[in-house]
PDB file of C-alpha atoms in Angstrom:
ATOM      1  CA  UNK A   1     -15.526 -13.799  36.629  1.00  0.00           C
ATOM      2  CA  UNK A   2     -13.793 -12.663  33.193  1.00  0.00           C
ATOM      3  CA  UNK A   3     -13.238  -8.924  33.226  1.00  0.00           C
ATOM      4  CA  UNK A   4     -12.429  -8.632  29.310  1.00  0.00           C
ATOM      5  CA  UNK A   5     -13.209 -11.305  27.107  1.00  0.00           C
ATOM      6  CA  UNK A   6     -10.777  -9.717  24.396  1.00  0.00           C
ATOM      7  CA  UNK A   7      -7.749  -7.613  24.774  1.00  0.00           C
ATOM      8  CA  UNK A   8      -5.722  -5.776  22.341  1.00  0.00           C
ATOM      9  CA  UNK A   9      -1.934  -6.303  22.274  1.00  0.00           C
ATOM     10  CA  UNK A  10      -0.496  -3.286  20.453  1.00  0.00           C
ATOM     11  CA  UNK A  11       3.157  -3.629  19.310  1.00  0.00           C
ATOM     12  CA  UNK A  12       5.392  -0.845  17.734  1.00  0.00           C
ATOM     13  CA  UNK A  13       8.866  -1.081  16.626  1.00  0.00           C
ATOM     14  CA  UNK A  14      10.883   1.436  18.311  1.00  0.00           C
ATOM     15  CA  UNK A  15      14.348   0.628  17.002  1.00  0.00           C
ATOM     16  CA  UNK A  16      16.722  -2.062  15.852  1.00  0.00           C
ATOM     17  CA  UNK A  17      15.660  -5.041  18.012  1.00  0.00           C
ATOM     18  CA  UNK A  18      13.265  -3.094  20.082  1.00  0.00           C
ATOM     19  CA  UNK A  19       9.595  -3.503  20.118  1.00  0.00           C
ATOM     20  CA  UNK A  20       7.224  -1.635  22.516  1.00  0.00           C
ATOM     21  CA  UNK A  21       4.077  -3.571  23.592  1.00  0.00           C
ATOM     22  CA  UNK A  22       0.997  -2.548  25.443  1.00  0.00           C
ATOM     23  CA  UNK A  23      -2.182  -4.637  26.343  1.00  0.00           C
ATOM     24  CA  UNK A  24      -5.526  -2.756  26.830  1.00  0.00           C
ATOM     25  CA  UNK A  25      -6.525  -2.795  30.578  1.00  0.00           C
ATOM     26  CA  UNK A  26      -2.817  -3.276  31.606  1.00  0.00           C
ATOM     27  CA  UNK A  27      -2.294  -0.762  34.491  1.00  0.00           C
ATOM     28  CA  UNK A  28       1.519  -0.734  33.869  1.00  0.00           C
ATOM     29  CA  UNK A  29       3.434   1.187  31.132  1.00  0.00           C
ATOM     30  CA  UNK A  30       4.271  -0.277  27.770  1.00  0.00           C
ATOM     31  CA  UNK A  31       7.061  -2.786  27.925  1.00  0.00           C
ATOM     32  CA  UNK A  32      10.077  -3.126  25.603  1.00  0.00           C
ATOM     33  CA  UNK A  33      11.006  -6.362  24.181  1.00  0.00           C
ATOM     34  CA  UNK A  34      13.649  -7.717  21.795  1.00  0.00           C
ATOM     35  CA  UNK A  35      11.267  -9.308  19.211  1.00  0.00           C
ATOM     36  CA  UNK A  36       7.584  -9.504  18.454  1.00  0.00           C
ATOM     37  CA  UNK A  37       7.707 -13.126  19.670  1.00  0.00           C
ATOM     38  CA  UNK A  38       9.146 -12.044  22.983  1.00  0.00           C
ATOM     39  CA  UNK A  39       6.216  -9.542  23.268  1.00  0.00           C
ATOM     40  CA  UNK A  40       3.694 -12.394  22.615  1.00  0.00           C
ATOM     41  CA  UNK A  41       5.460 -14.832  24.991  1.00  0.00           C
ATOM     42  CA  UNK A  42       5.442 -12.169  27.862  1.00  0.00           C
ATOM     43  CA  UNK A  43       1.879 -11.409  27.560  1.00  0.00           C
ATOM     44  CA  UNK A  44       1.000 -14.979  27.179  1.00  0.00           C
ATOM     45  CA  UNK A  45       2.322 -15.705  30.601  1.00  0.00           C
ATOM     46  CA  UNK A  46       1.318 -12.451  32.283  1.00  0.00           C
ATOM     47  CA  UNK A  47      -2.488 -12.131  31.336  1.00  0.00           C
ATOM     48  CA  UNK A  48      -4.350 -14.013  33.984  1.00  0.00           C
ATOM     49  CA  UNK A  49      -7.399 -16.210  32.547  1.00  0.00           C
ATOM     50  CA  UNK A  50      -9.793 -14.214  34.728  1.00  0.00           C
ATOM     51  CA  UNK A  51      -8.752 -11.074  33.194  1.00  0.00           C
ATOM     52  CA  UNK A  52      -9.234 -12.151  29.492  1.00  0.00           C
ATOM     53  CA  UNK A  53      -9.320 -15.265  27.337  1.00  0.00           C
ATOM     54  CA  UNK A  54      -8.480 -13.932  23.967  1.00  0.00           C
ATOM     55  CA  UNK A  55      -6.351 -11.200  22.347  1.00  0.00           C
ATOM     56  CA  UNK A  56      -6.299  -9.153  19.086  1.00  0.00           C
ATOM     57  CA  UNK A  57      -2.589  -8.717  18.075  1.00  0.00           C
ATOM     58  CA  UNK A  58      -1.755  -5.597  16.307  1.00  0.00           C
ATOM     59  CA  UNK A  59       1.495  -4.352  14.759  1.00  0.00           C
ATOM     60  CA  UNK A  60       2.301  -1.851  12.277  1.00  0.00           C
ATOM     61  CA  UNK A  61      -1.310  -1.238  11.342  1.00  0.00           C
ATOM     62  CA  UNK A  62      -2.144  -4.863  10.755  1.00  0.00           C
ATOM     63  CA  UNK A  63      -4.046  -7.317  13.012  1.00  0.00           C
ATOM     64  CA  UNK A  64      -4.125 -11.039  13.206  1.00  0.00           C
ATOM     65  CA  UNK A  65      -7.364 -12.911  13.849  1.00  0.00           C
ATOM     66  CA  UNK A  66      -8.410 -13.114  17.533  1.00  0.00           C
ATOM     67  CA  UNK A  67      -6.265 -15.558  19.254  1.00  0.00           C
ATOM     68  CA  UNK A  68      -6.517 -17.547  22.692  1.00  0.00           C
ATOM     69  CA  UNK A  69      -4.254 -16.112  25.305  1.00  0.00           C
ATOM     70  CA  UNK A  70      -3.312 -19.630  26.052  1.00  0.00           C
ATOM     71  CA  UNK A  71      -1.823 -19.992  22.522  1.00  0.00           C
ATOM     72  CA  UNK A  72       0.398 -16.731  22.773  1.00  0.00           C
ATOM     73  CA  UNK A  73       3.573 -18.320  24.470  1.00  0.00           C
ATOM     74  CA  UNK A  74       3.577 -21.502  22.693  1.00  0.00           C
ATOM     75  CA  UNK A  75       2.704 -20.010  19.176  1.00  0.00           C
ATOM     76  CA  UNK A  76       4.707 -16.972  19.623  1.00  0.00           C
ATOM     77  CA  UNK A  77       7.254 -17.454  16.813  1.00  0.00           C
ATOM     78  CA  UNK A  78       4.412 -18.628  14.466  1.00  0.00           C
ATOM     79  CA  UNK A  79       2.232 -15.724  15.252  1.00  0.00           C
ATOM     80  CA  UNK A  80       4.996 -13.212  15.054  1.00  0.00           C
ATOM     81  CA  UNK A  81       6.026 -14.601  11.483  1.00  0.00           C
ATOM     82  CA  UNK A  82       2.472 -14.298  10.280  1.00  0.00           C
ATOM     83  CA  UNK A  83       2.312 -10.647  11.429  1.00  0.00           C
ATOM     84  CA  UNK A  84       5.661  -9.920   9.492  1.00  0.00           C
ATOM     85  CA  UNK A  85       4.434 -11.864   6.436  1.00  0.00           C
ATOM     86  CA  UNK A  86       1.068  -9.847   6.532  1.00  0.00           C
ATOM     87  CA  UNK A  87       2.822  -6.644   6.761  1.00  0.00           C
ATOM     88  CA  UNK A  88       5.070  -7.523   3.876  1.00  0.00           C
ATOM     89  CA  UNK A  89       2.124  -8.378   1.703  1.00  0.00           C
ATOM     90  CA  UNK A  90       0.498  -5.056   2.513  1.00  0.00           C
ATOM     91  CA  UNK A  91       3.692  -3.216   1.512  1.00  0.00           C
ATOM     92  CA  UNK A  92       4.132  -5.322  -1.702  1.00  0.00           C
ATOM     93  CA  UNK A  93       0.520  -4.530  -2.662  1.00  0.00           C
ATOM     94  CA  UNK A  94       1.012  -0.638  -2.151  1.00  0.00           C
TER      95      UNK A  94
END
């Protein structure tokens, strides 16, 4: 039985090379990582398939499309790059 079909992974930059990440439903406190991609790789390996199948990834007020948990680890660099590009585009348009 799957408890949550979709979870939200929220990432916040807290310093140079320091990103705080938290996943909804995770009983543990937020974790610090050295990059956005590291956050995604970590949750890609830690979220059990019976807990959730998909994630919405949020960073600096922007969100990517719903992504399969199974894709987080192998696509971590690509997804992180897309988040950074999305934020840059939002700031350029402002």
